[in-house]
Short mmCIF file of C-alpha atoms in Angstrom, two decimals:
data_model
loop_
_atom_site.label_atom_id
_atom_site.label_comp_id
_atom_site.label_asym_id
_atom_site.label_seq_id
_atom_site.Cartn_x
_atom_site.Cartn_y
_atom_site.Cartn_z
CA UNK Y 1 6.46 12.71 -40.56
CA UNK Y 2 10.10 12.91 -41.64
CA UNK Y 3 11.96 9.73 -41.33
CA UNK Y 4 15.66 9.69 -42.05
CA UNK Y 5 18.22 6.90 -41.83
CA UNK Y 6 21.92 7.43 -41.72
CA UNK Y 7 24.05 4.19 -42.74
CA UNK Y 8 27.38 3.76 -44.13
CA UNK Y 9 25.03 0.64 -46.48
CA UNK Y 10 23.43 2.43 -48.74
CA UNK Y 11 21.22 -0.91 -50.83
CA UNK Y 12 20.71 -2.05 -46.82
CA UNK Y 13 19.04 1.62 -46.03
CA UNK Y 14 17.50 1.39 -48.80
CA UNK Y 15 15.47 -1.94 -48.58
CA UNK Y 16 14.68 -0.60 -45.02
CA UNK Y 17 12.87 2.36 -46.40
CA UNK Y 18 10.72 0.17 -49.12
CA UNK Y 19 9.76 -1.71 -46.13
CA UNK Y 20 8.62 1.30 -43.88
CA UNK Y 21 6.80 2.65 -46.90
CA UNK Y 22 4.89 -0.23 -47.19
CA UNK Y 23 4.13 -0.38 -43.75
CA UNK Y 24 2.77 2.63 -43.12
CA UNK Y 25 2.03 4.39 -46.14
CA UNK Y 26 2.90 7.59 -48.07
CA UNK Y 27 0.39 10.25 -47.19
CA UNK Y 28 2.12 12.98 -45.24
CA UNK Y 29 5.26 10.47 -44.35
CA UNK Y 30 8.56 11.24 -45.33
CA UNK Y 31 11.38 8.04 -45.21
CA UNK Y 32 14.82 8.86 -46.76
CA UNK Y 33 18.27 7.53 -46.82
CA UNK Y 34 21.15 9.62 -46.62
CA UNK Y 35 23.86 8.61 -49.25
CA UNK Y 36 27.43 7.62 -47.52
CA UNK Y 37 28.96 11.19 -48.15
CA UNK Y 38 25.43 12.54 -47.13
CA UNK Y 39 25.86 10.72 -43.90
CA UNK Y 40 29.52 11.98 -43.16
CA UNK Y 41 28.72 15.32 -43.97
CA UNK Y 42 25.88 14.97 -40.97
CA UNK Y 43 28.31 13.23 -38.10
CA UNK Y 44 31.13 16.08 -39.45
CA UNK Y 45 28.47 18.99 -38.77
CA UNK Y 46 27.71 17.24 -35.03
CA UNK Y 47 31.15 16.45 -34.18
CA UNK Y 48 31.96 20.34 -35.42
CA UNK Y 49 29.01 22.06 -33.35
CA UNK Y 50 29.85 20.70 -30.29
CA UNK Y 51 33.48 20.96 -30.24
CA UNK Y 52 32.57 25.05 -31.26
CA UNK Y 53 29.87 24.91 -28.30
CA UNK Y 54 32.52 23.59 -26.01
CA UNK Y 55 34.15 26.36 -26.74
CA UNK Y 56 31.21 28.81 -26.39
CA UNK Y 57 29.29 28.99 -29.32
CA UNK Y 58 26.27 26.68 -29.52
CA UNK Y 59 24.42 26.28 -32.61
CA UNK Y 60 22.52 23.10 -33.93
CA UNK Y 61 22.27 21.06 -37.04
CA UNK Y 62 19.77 22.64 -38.97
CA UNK Y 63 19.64 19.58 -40.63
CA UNK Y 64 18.80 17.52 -37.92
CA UNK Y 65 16.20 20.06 -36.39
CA UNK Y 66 13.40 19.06 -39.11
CA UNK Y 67 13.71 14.85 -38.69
CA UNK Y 68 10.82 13.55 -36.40
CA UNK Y 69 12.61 10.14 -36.55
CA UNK Y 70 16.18 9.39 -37.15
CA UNK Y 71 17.50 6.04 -37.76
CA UNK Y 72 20.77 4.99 -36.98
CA UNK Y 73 23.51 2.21 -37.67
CA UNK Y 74 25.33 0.90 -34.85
CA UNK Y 75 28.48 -0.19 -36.97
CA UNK Y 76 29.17 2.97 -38.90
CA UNK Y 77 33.30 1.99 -39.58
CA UNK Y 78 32.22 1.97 -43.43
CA UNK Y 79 32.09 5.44 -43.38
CA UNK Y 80 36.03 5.14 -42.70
CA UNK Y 81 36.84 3.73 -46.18
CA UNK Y 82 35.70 6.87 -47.53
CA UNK Y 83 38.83 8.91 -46.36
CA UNK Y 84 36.53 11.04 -43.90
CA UNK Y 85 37.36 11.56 -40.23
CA UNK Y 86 33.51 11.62 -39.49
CA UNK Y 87 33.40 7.79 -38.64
CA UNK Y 88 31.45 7.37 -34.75
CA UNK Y 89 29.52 4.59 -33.32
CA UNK Y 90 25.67 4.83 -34.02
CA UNK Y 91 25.89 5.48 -29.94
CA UNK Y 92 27.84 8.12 -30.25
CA UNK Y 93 25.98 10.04 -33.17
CA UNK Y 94 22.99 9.24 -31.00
CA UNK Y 95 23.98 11.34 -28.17
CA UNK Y 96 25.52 14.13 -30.18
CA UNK Y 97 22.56 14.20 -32.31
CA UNK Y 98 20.44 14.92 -28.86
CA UNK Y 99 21.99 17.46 -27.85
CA UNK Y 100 23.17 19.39 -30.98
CA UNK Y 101 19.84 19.25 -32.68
CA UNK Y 102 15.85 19.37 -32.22
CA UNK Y 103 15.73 15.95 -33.39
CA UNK Y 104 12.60 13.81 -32.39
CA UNK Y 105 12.98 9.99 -31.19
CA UNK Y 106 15.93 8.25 -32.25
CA UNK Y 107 16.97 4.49 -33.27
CA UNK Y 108 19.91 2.48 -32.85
CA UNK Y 109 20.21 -0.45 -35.18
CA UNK Y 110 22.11 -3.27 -34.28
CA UNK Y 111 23.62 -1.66 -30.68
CA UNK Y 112 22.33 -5.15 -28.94
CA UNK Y 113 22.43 -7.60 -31.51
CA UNK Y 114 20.82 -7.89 -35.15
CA UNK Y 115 18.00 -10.60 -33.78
CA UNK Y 116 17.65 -11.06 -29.76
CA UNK Y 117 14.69 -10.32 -27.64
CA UNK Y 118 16.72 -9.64 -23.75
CA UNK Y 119 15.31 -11.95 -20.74
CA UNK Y 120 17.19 -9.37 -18.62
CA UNK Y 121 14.88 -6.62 -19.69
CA UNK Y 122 17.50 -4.06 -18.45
CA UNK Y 123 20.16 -4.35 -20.92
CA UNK Y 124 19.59 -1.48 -23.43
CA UNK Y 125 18.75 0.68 -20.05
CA UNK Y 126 22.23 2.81 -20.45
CA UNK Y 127 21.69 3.47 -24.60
CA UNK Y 128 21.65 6.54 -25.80
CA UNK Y 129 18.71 5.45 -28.40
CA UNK Y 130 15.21 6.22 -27.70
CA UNK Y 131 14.97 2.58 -28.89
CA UNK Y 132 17.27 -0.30 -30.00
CA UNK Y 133 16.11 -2.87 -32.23
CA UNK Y 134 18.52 -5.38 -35.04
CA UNK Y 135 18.57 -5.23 -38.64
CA UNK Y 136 16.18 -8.21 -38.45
CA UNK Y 137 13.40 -6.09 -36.49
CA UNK Y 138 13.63 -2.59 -38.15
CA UNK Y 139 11.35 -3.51 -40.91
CA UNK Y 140 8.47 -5.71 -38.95
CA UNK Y 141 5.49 -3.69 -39.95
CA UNK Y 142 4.24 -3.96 -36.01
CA UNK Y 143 6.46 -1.43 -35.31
CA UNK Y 144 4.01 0.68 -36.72
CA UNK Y 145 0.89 -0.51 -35.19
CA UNK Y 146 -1.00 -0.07 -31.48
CA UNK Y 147 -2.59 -3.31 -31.51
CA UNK Y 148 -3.46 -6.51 -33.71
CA UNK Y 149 0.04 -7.56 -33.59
CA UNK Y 150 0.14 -11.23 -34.95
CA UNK Y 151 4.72 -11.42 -35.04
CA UNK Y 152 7.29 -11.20 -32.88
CA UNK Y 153 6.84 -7.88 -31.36
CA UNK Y 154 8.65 -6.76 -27.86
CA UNK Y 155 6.12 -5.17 -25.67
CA UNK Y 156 8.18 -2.42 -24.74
CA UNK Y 157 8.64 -1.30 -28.67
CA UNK Y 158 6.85 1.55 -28.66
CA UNK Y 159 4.04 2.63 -32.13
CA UNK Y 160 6.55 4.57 -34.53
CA UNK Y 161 4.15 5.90 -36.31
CA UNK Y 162 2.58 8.13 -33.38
CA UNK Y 163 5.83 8.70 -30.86
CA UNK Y 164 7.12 11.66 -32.22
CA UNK Y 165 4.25 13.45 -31.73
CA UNK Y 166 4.26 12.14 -27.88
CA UNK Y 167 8.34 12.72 -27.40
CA UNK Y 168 7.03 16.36 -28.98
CA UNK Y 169 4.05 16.44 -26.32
CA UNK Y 170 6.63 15.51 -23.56
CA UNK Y 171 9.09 18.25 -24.29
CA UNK Y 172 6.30 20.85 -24.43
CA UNK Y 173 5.15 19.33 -21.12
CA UNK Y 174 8.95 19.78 -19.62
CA UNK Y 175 9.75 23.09 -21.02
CA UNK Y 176 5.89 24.57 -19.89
CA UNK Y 177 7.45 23.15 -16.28
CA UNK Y 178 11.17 23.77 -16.73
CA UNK Y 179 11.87 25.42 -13.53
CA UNK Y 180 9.79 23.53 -11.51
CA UNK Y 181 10.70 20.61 -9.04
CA UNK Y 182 10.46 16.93 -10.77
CA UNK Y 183 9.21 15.36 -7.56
CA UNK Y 184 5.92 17.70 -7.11
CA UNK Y 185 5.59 18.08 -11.29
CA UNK Y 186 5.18 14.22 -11.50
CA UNK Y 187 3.46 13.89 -8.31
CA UNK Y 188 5.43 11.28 -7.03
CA UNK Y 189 6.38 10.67 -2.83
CA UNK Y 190 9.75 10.72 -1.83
CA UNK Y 191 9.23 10.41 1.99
CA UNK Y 192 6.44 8.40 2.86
CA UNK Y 193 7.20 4.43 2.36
CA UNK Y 194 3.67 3.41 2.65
CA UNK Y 195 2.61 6.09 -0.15
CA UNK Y 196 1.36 4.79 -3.13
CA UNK Y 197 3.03 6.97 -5.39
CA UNK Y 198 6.34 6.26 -2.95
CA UNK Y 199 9.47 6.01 -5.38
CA UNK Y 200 12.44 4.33 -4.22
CA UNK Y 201 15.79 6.04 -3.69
CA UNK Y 202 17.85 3.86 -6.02
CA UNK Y 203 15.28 4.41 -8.88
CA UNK Y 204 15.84 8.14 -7.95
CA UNK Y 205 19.63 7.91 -8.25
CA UNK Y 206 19.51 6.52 -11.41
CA UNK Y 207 17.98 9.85 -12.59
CA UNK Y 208 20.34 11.79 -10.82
CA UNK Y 209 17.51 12.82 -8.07
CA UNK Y 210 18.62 13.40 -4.38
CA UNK Y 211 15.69 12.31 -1.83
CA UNK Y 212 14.49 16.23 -2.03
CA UNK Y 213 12.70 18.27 -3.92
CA UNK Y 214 14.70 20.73 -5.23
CA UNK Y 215 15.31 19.47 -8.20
CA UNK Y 216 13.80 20.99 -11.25
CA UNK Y 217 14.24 19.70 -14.86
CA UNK Y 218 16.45 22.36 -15.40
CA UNK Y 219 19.09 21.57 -12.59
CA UNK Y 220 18.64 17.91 -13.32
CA UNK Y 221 20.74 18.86 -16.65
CA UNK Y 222 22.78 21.73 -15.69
CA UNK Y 223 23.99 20.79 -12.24
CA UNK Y 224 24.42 22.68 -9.62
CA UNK Y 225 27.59 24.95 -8.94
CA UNK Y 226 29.72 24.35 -5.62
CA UNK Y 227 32.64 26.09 -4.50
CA UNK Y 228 32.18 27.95 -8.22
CA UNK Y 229 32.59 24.78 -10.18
CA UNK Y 230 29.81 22.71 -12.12
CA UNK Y 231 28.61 19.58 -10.72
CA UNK Y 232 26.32 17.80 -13.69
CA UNK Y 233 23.80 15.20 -11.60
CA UNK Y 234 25.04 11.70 -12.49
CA UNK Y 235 22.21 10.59 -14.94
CA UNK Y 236 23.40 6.75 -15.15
CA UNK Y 237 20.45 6.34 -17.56
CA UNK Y 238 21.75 8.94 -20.45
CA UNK Y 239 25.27 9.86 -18.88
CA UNK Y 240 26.60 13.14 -20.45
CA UNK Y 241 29.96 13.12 -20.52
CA UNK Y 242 32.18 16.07 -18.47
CA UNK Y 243 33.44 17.92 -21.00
CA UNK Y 244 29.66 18.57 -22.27
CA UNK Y 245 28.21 20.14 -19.29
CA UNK Y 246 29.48 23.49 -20.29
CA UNK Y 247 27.58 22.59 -23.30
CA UNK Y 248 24.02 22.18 -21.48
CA UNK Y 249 24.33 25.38 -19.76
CA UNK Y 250 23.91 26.92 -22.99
CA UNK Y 251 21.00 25.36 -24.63
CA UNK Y 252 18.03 27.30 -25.11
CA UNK Y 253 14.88 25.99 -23.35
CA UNK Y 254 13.60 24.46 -26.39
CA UNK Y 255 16.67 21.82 -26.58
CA UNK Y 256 16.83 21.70 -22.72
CA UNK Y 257 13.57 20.56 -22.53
CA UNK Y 258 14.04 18.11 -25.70
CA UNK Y 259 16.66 16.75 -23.87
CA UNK Y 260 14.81 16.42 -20.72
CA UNK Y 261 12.21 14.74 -22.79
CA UNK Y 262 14.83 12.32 -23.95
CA UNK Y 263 16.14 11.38 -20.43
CA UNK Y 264 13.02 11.35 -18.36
CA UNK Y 265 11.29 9.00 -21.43
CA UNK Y 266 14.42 6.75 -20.91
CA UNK Y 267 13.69 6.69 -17.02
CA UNK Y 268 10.07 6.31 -17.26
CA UNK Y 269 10.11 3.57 -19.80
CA UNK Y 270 13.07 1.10 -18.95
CA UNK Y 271 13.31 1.34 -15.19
CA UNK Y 272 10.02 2.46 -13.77
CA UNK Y 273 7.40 0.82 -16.46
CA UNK Y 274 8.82 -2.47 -16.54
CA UNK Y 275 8.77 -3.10 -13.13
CA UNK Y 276 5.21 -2.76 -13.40
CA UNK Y 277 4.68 -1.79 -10.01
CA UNK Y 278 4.39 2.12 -9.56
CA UNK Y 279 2.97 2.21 -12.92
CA UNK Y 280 1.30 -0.36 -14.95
CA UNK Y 281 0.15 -0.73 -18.02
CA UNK Y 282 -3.02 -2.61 -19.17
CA UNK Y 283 -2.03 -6.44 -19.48
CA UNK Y 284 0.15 -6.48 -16.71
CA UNK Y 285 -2.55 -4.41 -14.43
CA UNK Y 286 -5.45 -7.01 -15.42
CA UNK Y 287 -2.82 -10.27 -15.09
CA UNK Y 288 -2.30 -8.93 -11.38
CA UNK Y 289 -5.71 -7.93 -10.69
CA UNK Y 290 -7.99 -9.59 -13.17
CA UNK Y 291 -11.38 -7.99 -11.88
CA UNK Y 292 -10.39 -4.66 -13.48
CA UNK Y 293 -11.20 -6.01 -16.55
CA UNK Y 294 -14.84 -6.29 -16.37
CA UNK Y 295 -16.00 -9.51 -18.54
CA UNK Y 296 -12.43 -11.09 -17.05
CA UNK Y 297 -14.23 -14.57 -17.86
CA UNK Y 298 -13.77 -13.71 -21.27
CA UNK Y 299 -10.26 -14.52 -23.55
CA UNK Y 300 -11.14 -11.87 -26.46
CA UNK Y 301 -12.00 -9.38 -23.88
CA UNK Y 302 -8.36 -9.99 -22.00
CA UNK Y 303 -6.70 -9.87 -25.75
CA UNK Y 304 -8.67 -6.35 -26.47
CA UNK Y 305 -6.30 -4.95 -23.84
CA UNK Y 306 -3.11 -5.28 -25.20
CA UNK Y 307 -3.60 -1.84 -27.00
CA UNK Y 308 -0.81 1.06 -27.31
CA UNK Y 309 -3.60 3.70 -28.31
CA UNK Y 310 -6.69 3.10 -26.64
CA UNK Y 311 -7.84 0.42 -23.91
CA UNK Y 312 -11.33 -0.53 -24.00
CA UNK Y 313 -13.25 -3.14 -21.32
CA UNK Y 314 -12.11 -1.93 -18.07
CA UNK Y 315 -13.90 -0.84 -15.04
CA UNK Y 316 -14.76 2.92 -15.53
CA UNK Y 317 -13.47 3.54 -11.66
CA UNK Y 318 -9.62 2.89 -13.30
CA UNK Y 319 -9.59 5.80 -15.23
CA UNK Y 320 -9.56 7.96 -12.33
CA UNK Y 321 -5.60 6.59 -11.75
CA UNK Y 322 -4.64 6.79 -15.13
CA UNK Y 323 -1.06 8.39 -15.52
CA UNK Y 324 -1.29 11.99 -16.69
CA UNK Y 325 -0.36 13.70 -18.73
CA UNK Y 326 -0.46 10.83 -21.25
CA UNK Y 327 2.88 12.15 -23.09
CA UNK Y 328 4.78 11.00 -19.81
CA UNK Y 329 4.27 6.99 -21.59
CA UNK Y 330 4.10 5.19 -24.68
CA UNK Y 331 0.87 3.52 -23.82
CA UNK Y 332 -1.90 3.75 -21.94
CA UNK Y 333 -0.84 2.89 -17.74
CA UNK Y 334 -1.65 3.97 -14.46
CA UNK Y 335 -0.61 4.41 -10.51
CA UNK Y 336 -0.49 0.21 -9.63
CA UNK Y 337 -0.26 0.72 -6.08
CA UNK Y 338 -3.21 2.95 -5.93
CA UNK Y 339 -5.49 0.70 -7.86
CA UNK Y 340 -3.96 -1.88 -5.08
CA UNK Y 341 -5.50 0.19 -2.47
CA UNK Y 342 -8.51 1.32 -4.12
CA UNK Y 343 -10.33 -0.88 -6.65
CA UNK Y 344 -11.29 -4.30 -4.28
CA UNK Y 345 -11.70 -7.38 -5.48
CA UNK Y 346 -15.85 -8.35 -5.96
CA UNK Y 347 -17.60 -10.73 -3.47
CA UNK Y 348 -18.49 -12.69 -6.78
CA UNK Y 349 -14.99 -13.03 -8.33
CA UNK Y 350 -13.58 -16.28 -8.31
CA UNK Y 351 -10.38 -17.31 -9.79
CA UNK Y 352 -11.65 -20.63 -11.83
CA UNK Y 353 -13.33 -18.15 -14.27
CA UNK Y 354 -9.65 -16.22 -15.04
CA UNK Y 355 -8.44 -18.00 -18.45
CA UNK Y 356 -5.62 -19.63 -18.42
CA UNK Y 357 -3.22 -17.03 -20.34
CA UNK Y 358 -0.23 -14.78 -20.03
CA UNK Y 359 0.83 -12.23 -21.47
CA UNK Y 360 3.71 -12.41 -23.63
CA UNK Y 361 6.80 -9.85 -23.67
CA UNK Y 362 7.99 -11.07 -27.16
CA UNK Y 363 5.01 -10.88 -28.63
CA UNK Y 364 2.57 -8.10 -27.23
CA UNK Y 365 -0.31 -10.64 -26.77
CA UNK Y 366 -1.98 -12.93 -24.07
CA UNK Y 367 -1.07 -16.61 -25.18
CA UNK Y 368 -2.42 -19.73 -23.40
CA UNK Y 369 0.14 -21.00 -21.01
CA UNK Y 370 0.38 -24.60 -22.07
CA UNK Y 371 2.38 -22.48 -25.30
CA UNK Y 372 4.69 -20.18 -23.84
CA UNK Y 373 7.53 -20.05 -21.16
CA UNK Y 374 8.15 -18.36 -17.68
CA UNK Y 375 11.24 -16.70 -17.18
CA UNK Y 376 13.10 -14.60 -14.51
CA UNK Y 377 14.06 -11.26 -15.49
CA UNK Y 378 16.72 -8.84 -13.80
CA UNK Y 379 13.75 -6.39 -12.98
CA UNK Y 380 14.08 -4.20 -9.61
CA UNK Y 381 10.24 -5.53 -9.06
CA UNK Y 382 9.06 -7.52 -6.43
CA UNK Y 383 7.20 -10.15 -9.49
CA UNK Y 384 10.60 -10.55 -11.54
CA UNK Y 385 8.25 -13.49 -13.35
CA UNK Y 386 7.78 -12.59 -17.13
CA UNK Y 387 6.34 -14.62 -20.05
CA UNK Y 388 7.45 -15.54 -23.39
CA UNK Y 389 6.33 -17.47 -26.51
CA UNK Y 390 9.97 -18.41 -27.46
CA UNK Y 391 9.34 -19.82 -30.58
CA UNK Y 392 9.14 -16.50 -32.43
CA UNK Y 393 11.05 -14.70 -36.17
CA UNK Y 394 11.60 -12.15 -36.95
CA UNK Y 395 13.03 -11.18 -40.27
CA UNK Y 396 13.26 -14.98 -41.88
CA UNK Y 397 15.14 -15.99 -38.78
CA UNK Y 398 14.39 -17.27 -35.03
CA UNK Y 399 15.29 -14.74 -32.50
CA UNK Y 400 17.74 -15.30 -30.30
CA UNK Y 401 16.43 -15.17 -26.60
CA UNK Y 402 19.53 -14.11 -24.41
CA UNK Y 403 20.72 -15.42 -21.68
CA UNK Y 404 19.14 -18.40 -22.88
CA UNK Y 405 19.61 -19.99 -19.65
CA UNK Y 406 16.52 -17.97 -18.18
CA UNK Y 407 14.71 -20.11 -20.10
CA UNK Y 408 16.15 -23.01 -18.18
CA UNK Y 409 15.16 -21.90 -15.06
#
């Protein structure tokens, strides 16, 4: 794997990649920083492409074609003491990174803060990064890990380590499908309320989907041309701005479809999979409906869930709804409302044997609840109630939980 990490910090960068080293080894991993000029001369090549595909000529970053995982500062304005016009946000280089290069996931640093965990769990929703972390969390070695984790570790931090090769798998998935509708491809229901793979309109619009199923993956990015103009779909959660749409109309289906794998991850992963309701993932599946897990009177067997690789302990009869293919999420999870409607609750169960444990967002672990808080999130879910230890570090300091009046509650 090929790790690079653009910062206008050099010593900072460079402490970052002795820690990922150590966490996950040298065999087959690349982690490099790019020196300051290095870094400029990167940002100058972006901003240069896509002004010259604007025009009509689209060509990527070479560079940036061969980096599995990029790593980026938020506050790049160092980079404007060095007499170069290439200074951008990390946001910015972000989004012209995704669509001038072949580049796999990609991290913000310090976007949202250098040490906060969000009770809102919908604030980084809009970010152009694959993933946002702080300066305090880009080292934690559980960031490149599926299970075990002991630290402060956000649930919805995906395993480093493996999700290039899935945001690979996904664009292979999209471009194999690039012409086809969205709606049928992912097998969701767009008509019937009472379906259980029913998605709501609003969760639609926020990919840019119209209640049809016209739609393909290609149009989704393109647009569609009225009266001779182009009309790009209003993606709220990766908006590409006007004067790029020529620009999408260019790319070759490889970059479409990386791009496609880009937005549809965002969807997928901060609007529909926190909501846990459509989809759901192991720990919220078994907190909901404990007899899933089949020795539920057990606390190691409910902790033995709370895997990003490979669930073990559940009733064989759930892996009939597991979400497929698996590319389309970061962890193992699977059609809620249809395990709802299918999988009944055993004349034997009874709820005095269900341990008394939640399972934590900050920390990617079921915790007793006499240690750990309840909080209301901003989640479009009809159980907004999520759980946290509070009390967590994360890089030598406590981590702020924001608002910290959800904690009040």
């Amino acid at each position: 794997m090929n790790i690079v990490i653009l910062d206008d910090d050099t010593p900072r960068a460079e402490s970052w990649v002795d820690s990922m080293r150590t966490s996950i080894g040298g065999d087959g991993h690349s982690v490099t920083a790019l020196s300051v000029p290095e870094v400029s001369e990167v940002i100058s090549s972006l901003h240069k492409s896509r002004y010259s595909a604007r025009e009509g000529e689209y060509k990527t970053v070479a560079q940036l074609d061969e980096v599995d995982l990029l790593i980026v500062d938020y506050d790049l304005l160092g980079l404007d003491t060095e007499g170069t016009s290439a200074w951008s946000t990390g946001a910015e280089v972000a989004y012209a990174a995704r669509l001038m290069s072949l580049v796999g996931p990609i991290v913000v640093v310090n976007q949202y803060g250098t040490n906060s965990f969000d009770l809102t769990m919908r604030r980084t929703s809009p970010s152009y990064a694959d993933l946002d972390l702080g300066s305090k969390h880009v080292t934690s070695a559980e960031l490149w890990r599926s299970s075990d984790f002991t630290e402060f570790r956000p649930w919805h931090w995906p395993n480093l380590l493996v999700e290039p090769v899935r945001f690979k798998d996904l664009s292979n998935f999209i471009e194999a499908n690039i012409d086809k509708s969205i709606i049928e491809t992912l097998q969701l229901n767009i008509e019937d309320f009472d379906s259980p793979r029913y998605i709501p309109h609003e969760l639609l619009a926020r990919l840019g989907l119209l209640p049809d199923k016209s739609i393909t993956f290609r149009s989704l990015l393109t647009g569609r041309r009225g009266e001779g103009k182009l009309q790009p779909n209003p993606i709220s959660v990766f908006n590409i701005l006007e004067k790029d749409a020529k620009i999408i109309e260019k790319l070759p289906n490889r970059n479409l479809a990386n791009l496609a794998a880009a937005v549809l991850s965002h969807w997928i992963e901060r609007l529909i999979l926190p909501n846990q309701e459509l989809i759901c993932d192991a720990p919220h599946l078994v907190s909901r409906y404990p007899w899933v897990l089949e020795n539920y009177k057990d606390e190691s067997a409910w902790r033995k869930i709370c895997d990003l690789h490979e669930v073990h302990g559940l009733v064989p009869d759930l892996e009939k709804f597991r979400v497929y293919p698996e590319c389309l999420v970061s962890r193992p999870a699977y059609w809620g409302q249809e395990v709802k409607g299918s999988i009944k609750r055993p004349v034997d169960f009874s709820i005095r044997d269900i341990p008394n444990l939640a399972f934590c967002e900050d920390a990617s672990r079921f915790v007793d609840k006499s240690s750990c808080k309840s909080y209301p999130s901003d989640l479009q879910s009809f159980d907004r109630e999520r759980w946290v230890v509070d009390e967590l570090s994360a890089g030598g300091e406590k981590v702020n939980y924001e608002p910290q009046a959800y904690l009040l509650m």
